[in-house]
Amino acid sequence: ELKVEQNPLFLSMQEGKNYTIYCNYSTTSDRLYWYRQDPGKSLESLFVLLSNGAVKQEGRLMASLDTKARLSTLHITAAVHDLSATYFCAVSNTDKLIFGTGTRLQVFP
Amino acid sequence: GAGVSQSPSNKVTEKGKDVELRCDPISGHTALYWYRQSLGQGLEFLIYFQGNSAPDKSGLPSDRFSAERTGGSVSTLTIQRTQQEDSAVYLCASSFIPREQFFGPGTRLTVL
């Protein structure tokens, strides 16, 4: 059974600081996703990672994938308040998604 | 642009009643998914439709839950004899296999 673990569950960051969210999964998968969810809103797709060593960047967020370690990271650079949200990683299992627990990120001045 | 739409946005029902939740996927997307998001269980897969293939129902929590997809487009998730533990946000997503899934705004179901 595919399991996805995400940590930390909660992250309080000061503006301007850097931090990394980790996503581990238990069995081989062909793709990994990162989503953002604002309170009361749906899921917004951030990144799709398809292969070992894949790295994608958008603004202050950078995601990477190590399929051998079954690990993906979401790195936040110089955090700003607008990044406050909950971030989910999800791993594809025969096309359906298995989600991590989510990381609730709060960025304060 | 036309994204995934769901209705109703909120539904309050009494325990024991049946409810129907609707999802309109993005036009042209061949795959449609239902997920559930609740405080205790996080985000869970429920059911997946792909083209004319038999749906993957492996995530449905009980036989009170069923879903259909008519004409390869609109889908309805039905919950019979609702229970309080069914209270959650039900999210629908669609994709053009094998690409990323796009999520609708969700239906918040509250069972009193």
PDB file of N, CA and C in Angstrom, chain B residues 40-101:
ATOM      1  N   GLY B  40     -10.252  14.576  10.187  1.00  0.00           N
ATOM      2  CA  GLY B  40      -9.647  13.386  10.763  1.00  0.00           C
ATOM      3  C   GLY B  40      -8.861  12.531   9.781  1.00  0.00           C
ATOM      4  N   GLN B  41      -9.257  12.563   8.517  1.00  0.00           N
ATOM      5  CA  GLN B  41      -8.690  11.640   7.535  1.00  0.00           C
ATOM      6  C   GLN B  41      -7.878  12.318   6.440  1.00  0.00           C
ATOM      7  N   GLY B  42      -7.801  13.623   6.446  1.00  0.00           N
ATOM      8  CA  GLY B  42      -7.040  14.298   5.407  1.00  0.00           C
ATOM      9  C   GLY B  42      -7.729  14.163   4.058  1.00  0.00           C
ATOM     10  N   LEU B  43      -6.931  14.118   3.005  1.00  0.00           N
ATOM     11  CA  LEU B  43      -7.443  14.010   1.641  1.00  0.00           C
ATOM     12  C   LEU B  43      -7.432  12.548   1.214  1.00  0.00           C
ATOM     13  N   GLU B  44      -8.617  12.017   0.890  1.00  0.00           N
ATOM     14  CA  GLU B  44      -8.728  10.601   0.538  1.00  0.00           C
ATOM     15  C   GLU B  44      -9.324  10.437  -0.842  1.00  0.00           C
ATOM     16  N   PHE B  45      -8.779   9.526  -1.595  1.00  0.00           N
ATOM     17  CA  PHE B  45      -9.341   9.142  -2.889  1.00  0.00           C
ATOM     18  C   PHE B  45     -10.625   8.349  -2.679  1.00  0.00           C
ATOM     19  N   LEU B  46     -11.627   8.606  -3.496  1.00  0.00           N
ATOM     20  CA  LEU B  46     -12.888   7.867  -3.422  1.00  0.00           C
ATOM     21  C   LEU B  46     -13.101   6.985  -4.651  1.00  0.00           C
ATOM     22  N   ILE B  47     -13.150   7.616  -5.833  1.00  0.00           N
ATOM     23  CA  ILE B  47     -13.482   6.880  -7.049  1.00  0.00           C
ATOM     24  C   ILE B  47     -12.904   7.598  -8.254  1.00  0.00           C
ATOM     25  N   TYR B  48     -12.659   6.834  -9.317  1.00  0.00           N
ATOM     26  CA  TYR B  48     -11.981   7.357 -10.508  1.00  0.00           C
ATOM     27  C   TYR B  48     -12.634   6.776 -11.749  1.00  0.00           C
ATOM     28  N   PHE B  49     -12.988   7.650 -12.681  1.00  0.00           N
ATOM     29  CA  PHE B  49     -13.540   7.261 -13.976  1.00  0.00           C
ATOM     30  C   PHE B  49     -12.535   7.615 -15.068  1.00  0.00           C
ATOM     31  N   GLN B  50     -12.302   6.688 -15.976  1.00  0.00           N
ATOM     32  CA  GLN B  50     -11.439   6.962 -17.117  1.00  0.00           C
ATOM     33  C   GLN B  50     -12.127   6.437 -18.371  1.00  0.00           C
ATOM     34  N   GLY B  51     -12.561   7.358 -19.198  1.00  0.00           N
ATOM     35  CA  GLY B  51     -13.194   6.995 -20.466  1.00  0.00           C
ATOM     36  C   GLY B  51     -14.348   6.034 -20.252  1.00  0.00           C
ATOM     37  N   ASN B  52     -14.349   4.965 -21.039  1.00  0.00           N
ATOM     38  CA  ASN B  52     -15.414   3.960 -20.952  1.00  0.00           C
ATOM     39  C   ASN B  52     -15.046   2.775 -20.071  1.00  0.00           C
ATOM     40  N   SER B  53     -13.888   2.868 -19.416  1.00  0.00           N
ATOM     41  CA  SER B  53     -13.456   1.764 -18.560  1.00  0.00           C
ATOM     42  C   SER B  53     -14.292   1.694 -17.288  1.00  0.00           C
ATOM     43  N   ALA B  54     -14.293   0.517 -16.679  1.00  0.00           N
ATOM     44  CA  ALA B  54     -14.978   0.370 -15.396  1.00  0.00           C
ATOM     45  C   ALA B  54     -14.309   1.278 -14.375  1.00  0.00           C
ATOM     46  N   PRO B  55     -15.086   1.976 -13.573  1.00  0.00           N
ATOM     47  CA  PRO B  55     -14.494   2.892 -12.605  1.00  0.00           C
ATOM     48  C   PRO B  55     -13.708   2.165 -11.523  1.00  0.00           C
ATOM     49  N   ASP B  56     -12.696   2.842 -10.999  1.00  0.00           N
ATOM     50  CA  ASP B  56     -11.936   2.352  -9.851  1.00  0.00           C
ATOM     51  C   ASP B  56     -12.644   2.842  -8.599  1.00  0.00           C
ATOM     52  N   LYS B  57     -13.321   1.919  -7.935  1.00  0.00           N
ATOM     53  CA  LYS B  57     -14.124   2.281  -6.765  1.00  0.00           C
ATOM     54  C   LYS B  57     -13.419   1.960  -5.455  1.00  0.00           C
ATOM     55  N   SER B  58     -12.135   1.705  -5.526  1.00  0.00           N
ATOM     56  CA  SER B  58     -11.420   1.153  -4.376  1.00  0.00           C
ATOM     57  C   SER B  58     -11.396   2.062  -3.162  1.00  0.00           C
ATOM     58  N   GLY B  59     -11.661   3.349  -3.325  1.00  0.00           N
ATOM     59  CA  GLY B  59     -11.623   4.269  -2.203  1.00  0.00           C
ATOM     60  C   GLY B  59     -12.968   4.540  -1.542  1.00  0.00           C
ATOM     61  N   LEU B  60     -14.034   4.022  -2.092  1.00  0.00           N
ATOM     62  CA  LEU B  60     -15.345   4.275  -1.490  1.00  0.00           C
ATOM     63  C   LEU B  60     -15.406   3.637  -0.107  1.00  0.00           C
ATOM     64  N   PRO B  61     -15.786   4.411   0.917  1.00  0.00           N
ATOM     65  CA  PRO B  61     -15.700   3.899   2.287  1.00  0.00           C
ATOM     66  C   PRO B  61     -16.780   2.896   2.670  1.00  0.00           C
ATOM     67  N   SER B  62     -17.897   2.904   1.990  1.00  0.00           N
ATOM     68  CA  SER B  62     -18.955   1.944   2.298  1.00  0.00           C
ATOM     69  C   SER B  62     -19.890   1.835   1.105  1.00  0.00           C
ATOM     70  N   ASP B  63     -20.798   0.869   1.169  1.00  0.00           N
ATOM     71  CA  ASP B  63     -21.745   0.689   0.055  1.00  0.00           C
ATOM     72  C   ASP B  63     -22.833   1.756   0.034  1.00  0.00           C
ATOM     73  N   ARG B  64     -22.792   2.677   0.986  1.00  0.00           N
ATOM     74  CA  ARG B  64     -23.722   3.806   0.935  1.00  0.00           C
ATOM     75  C   ARG B  64     -23.277   4.837  -0.102  1.00  0.00           C
ATOM     76  N   PHE B  65     -22.039   4.726  -0.524  1.00  0.00           N
ATOM     77  CA  PHE B  65     -21.465   5.665  -1.485  1.00  0.00           C
ATOM     78  C   PHE B  65     -21.490   5.051  -2.881  1.00  0.00           C
ATOM     79  N   SER B  66     -21.918   5.834  -3.843  1.00  0.00           N
ATOM     80  CA  SER B  66     -21.871   5.395  -5.234  1.00  0.00           C
ATOM     81  C   SER B  66     -21.668   6.616  -6.112  1.00  0.00           C
ATOM     82  N   ALA B  67     -21.229   6.385  -7.320  1.00  0.00           N
ATOM     83  CA  ALA B  67     -21.035   7.487  -8.259  1.00  0.00           C
ATOM     84  C   ALA B  67     -21.272   6.986  -9.663  1.00  0.00           C
ATOM     85  N   GLU B  68     -21.711   7.888 -10.503  1.00  0.00           N
ATOM     86  CA  GLU B  68     -21.834   7.575 -11.908  1.00  0.00           C
ATOM     87  C   GLU B  68     -21.352   8.758 -12.719  1.00  0.00           C
ATOM     88  N   ARG B  69     -21.012   8.432 -13.950  1.00  0.00           N
ATOM     89  CA  ARG B  69     -20.571   9.474 -14.872  1.00  0.00           C
ATOM     90  C   ARG B  69     -21.346   9.266 -16.170  1.00  0.00           C
ATOM     91  N   THR B  70     -22.140  10.241 -16.512  1.00  0.00           N
ATOM     92  CA  THR B  70     -23.016  10.099 -17.668  1.00  0.00           C
ATOM     93  C   THR B  70     -22.388  10.744 -18.898  1.00  0.00           C
ATOM     94  N   GLY B  71     -22.419  10.008 -20.000  1.00  0.00           N
ATOM     95  CA  GLY B  71     -21.941  10.542 -21.269  1.00  0.00           C
ATOM     96  C   GLY B  71     -20.482  10.940 -21.243  1.00  0.00           C
ATOM     97  N   GLY B  72     -19.727  10.358 -20.331  1.00  0.00           N
ATOM     98  CA  GLY B  72     -18.305  10.683 -20.260  1.00  0.00           C
ATOM     99  C   GLY B  72     -18.028  12.087 -19.786  1.00  0.00           C
ATOM    100  N   SER B  73     -19.025  12.731 -19.185  1.00  0.00           N
ATOM    101  CA  SER B  73     -18.807  14.109 -18.744  1.00  0.00           C
ATOM    102  C   SER B  73     -19.209  14.279 -17.285  1.00  0.00           C
ATOM    103  N   VAL B  74     -20.413  14.753 -17.049  1.00  0.00           N
ATOM    104  CA  VAL B  74     -20.880  15.081 -15.704  1.00  0.00           C
ATOM    105  C   VAL B  74     -20.899  13.841 -14.819  1.00  0.00           C
ATOM    106  N   SER B  75     -20.524  14.043 -13.548  1.00  0.00           N
ATOM    107  CA  SER B  75     -20.556  12.950 -12.590  1.00  0.00           C
ATOM    108  C   SER B  75     -21.394  13.340 -11.383  1.00  0.00           C
ATOM    109  N   THR B  76     -22.050  12.342 -10.811  1.00  0.00           N
ATOM    110  CA  THR B  76     -22.817  12.534  -9.591  1.00  0.00           C
ATOM    111  C   THR B  76     -22.334  11.542  -8.548  1.00  0.00           C
ATOM    112  N   LEU B  77     -22.011  12.059  -7.378  1.00  0.00           N
ATOM    113  CA  LEU B  77     -21.658  11.217  -6.229  1.00  0.00           C
ATOM    114  C   LEU B  77     -22.870  11.184  -5.315  1.00  0.00           C
ATOM    115  N   THR B  78     -23.344  10.000  -5.009  1.00  0.00           N
ATOM    116  CA  THR B  78     -24.522   9.834  -4.166  1.00  0.00           C
ATOM    117  C   THR B  78     -24.126   9.182  -2.857  1.00  0.00           C
ATOM    118  N   ILE B  79     -24.596   9.761  -1.775  1.00  0.00           N
ATOM    119  CA  ILE B  79     -24.392   9.164  -0.452  1.00  0.00           C
ATOM    120  C   ILE B  79     -25.777   8.862   0.113  1.00  0.00           C
ATOM    121  N   GLN B  80     -26.021   7.600   0.374  1.00  0.00           N
ATOM    122  CA  GLN B  80     -27.319   7.188   0.917  1.00  0.00           C
ATOM    123  C   GLN B  80     -27.248   7.105   2.443  1.00  0.00           C
ATOM    124  N   ARG B  81     -28.364   7.390   3.050  1.00  0.00           N
ATOM    125  CA  ARG B  81     -28.480   7.249   4.521  1.00  0.00           C
ATOM    126  C   ARG B  81     -27.273   7.901   5.211  1.00  0.00           C
ATOM    127  N   THR B  82     -27.125   9.185   4.971  1.00  0.00           N
ATOM    128  CA  THR B  82     -25.935   9.890   5.455  1.00  0.00           C
ATOM    129  C   THR B  82     -25.753   9.745   6.969  1.00  0.00           C
ATOM    130  N   GLN B  83     -24.484   9.707   7.343  1.00  0.00           N
ATOM    131  CA  GLN B  83     -24.084   9.632   8.748  1.00  0.00           C
ATOM    132  C   GLN B  83     -23.241  10.870   9.064  1.00  0.00           C
ATOM    133  N   GLN B  84     -23.102  11.162  10.335  1.00  0.00           N
ATOM    134  CA  GLN B  84     -22.339  12.349  10.724  1.00  0.00           C
ATOM    135  C   GLN B  84     -20.888  12.260  10.270  1.00  0.00           C
ATOM    136  N   GLU B  85     -20.336  11.061  10.229  1.00  0.00           N
ATOM    137  CA  GLU B  85     -18.940  10.921   9.808  1.00  0.00           C
ATOM    138  C   GLU B  85     -18.749  11.174   8.315  1.00  0.00           C
ATOM    139  N   ASP B  86     -19.862  11.326   7.589  1.00  0.00           N
ATOM    140  CA  ASP B  86     -19.757  11.667   6.166  1.00  0.00           C
ATOM    141  C   ASP B  86     -19.489  13.157   5.958  1.00  0.00           C
ATOM    142  N   SER B  87     -19.622  13.939   7.009  1.00  0.00           N
ATOM    143  CA  SER B  87     -19.369  15.380   6.914  1.00  0.00           C
ATOM    144  C   SER B  87     -17.931  15.621   6.484  1.00  0.00           C
ATOM    145  N   ALA B  88     -17.781  16.364   5.414  1.00  0.00           N
ATOM    146  CA  ALA B  88     -16.457  16.599   4.825  1.00  0.00           C
ATOM    147  C   ALA B  88     -16.631  17.536   3.647  1.00  0.00           C
ATOM    148  N   VAL B  89     -15.511  17.896   3.044  1.00  0.00           N
ATOM    149  CA  VAL B  89     -15.540  18.590   1.757  1.00  0.00           C
ATOM    150  C   VAL B  89     -15.261  17.554   0.676  1.00  0.00           C
ATOM    151  N   TYR B  90     -16.148  17.472  -0.290  1.00  0.00           N
ATOM    152  CA  TYR B  90     -16.001  16.509  -1.381  1.00  0.00           C
ATOM    153  C   TYR B  90     -15.474  17.252  -2.604  1.00  0.00           C
ATOM    154  N   LEU B  91     -14.310  16.825  -3.047  1.00  0.00           N
ATOM    155  CA  LEU B  91     -13.617  17.487  -4.145  1.00  0.00           C
ATOM    156  C   LEU B  91     -13.655  16.614  -5.393  1.00  0.00           C
ATOM    157  N   CYS B  92     -13.895  17.248  -6.492  1.00  0.00           N
ATOM    158  CA  CYS B  92     -13.861  16.586  -7.784  1.00  0.00           C
ATOM    159  C   CYS B  92     -12.677  17.120  -8.572  1.00  0.00           C
ATOM    160  N   ALA B  93     -12.045  16.270  -9.338  1.00  0.00           N
ATOM    161  CA  ALA B  93     -10.927  16.690 -10.188  1.00  0.00           C
ATOM    162  C   ALA B  93     -11.067  16.041 -11.546  1.00  0.00           C
ATOM    163  N   SER B  94     -10.493  16.665 -12.550  1.00  0.00           N
ATOM    164  CA  SER B  94     -10.467  16.041 -13.872  1.00  0.00           C
ATOM    165  C   SER B  94      -9.085  16.206 -14.490  1.00  0.00           C
ATOM    166  N   SER B  95      -8.798  15.343 -15.433  1.00  0.00           N
ATOM    167  CA  SER B  95      -7.511  15.426 -16.114  1.00  0.00           C
ATOM    168  C   SER B  95      -7.619  14.808 -17.488  1.00  0.00           C
ATOM    169  N   PHE B  96      -6.638  15.154 -18.313  1.00  0.00           N
ATOM    170  CA  PHE B  96      -6.485  14.494 -19.597  1.00  0.00           C
ATOM    171  C   PHE B  96      -5.328  13.539 -19.410  1.00  0.00           C
ATOM    172  N   ILE B  97      -5.646  12.293 -19.172  1.00  0.00           N
ATOM    173  CA  ILE B  97      -4.645  11.286 -18.800  1.00  0.00           C
ATOM    174  C   ILE B  97      -3.453  11.345 -19.729  1.00  0.00           C
ATOM    175  N   PRO B  98      -2.224  11.254 -19.235  1.00  0.00           N
ATOM    176  CA  PRO B  98      -1.878  11.019 -17.832  1.00  0.00           C
ATOM    177  C   PRO B  98      -1.382  12.280 -17.135  1.00  0.00           C
ATOM    178  N   ARG B  99      -2.022  13.365 -17.373  1.00  0.00           N
ATOM    179  CA  ARG B  99      -1.488  14.616 -16.868  1.00  0.00           C
ATOM    180  C   ARG B  99      -2.090  15.029 -15.534  1.00  0.00           C
ATOM    181  N   GLU B 100      -1.713  16.245 -15.102  1.00  0.00           N
ATOM    182  CA  GLU B 100      -2.082  16.678 -13.761  1.00  0.00           C
ATOM    183  C   GLU B 100      -3.582  16.853 -13.619  1.00  0.00           C
ATOM    184  N   GLN B 101      -4.030  16.683 -12.386  1.00  0.00           N
ATOM    185  CA  GLN B 101      -5.446  16.789 -12.083  1.00  0.00           C
ATOM    186  C   GLN B 101      -5.772  18.216 -11.661  1.00  0.00           C
TER     187      GLN B 101
END
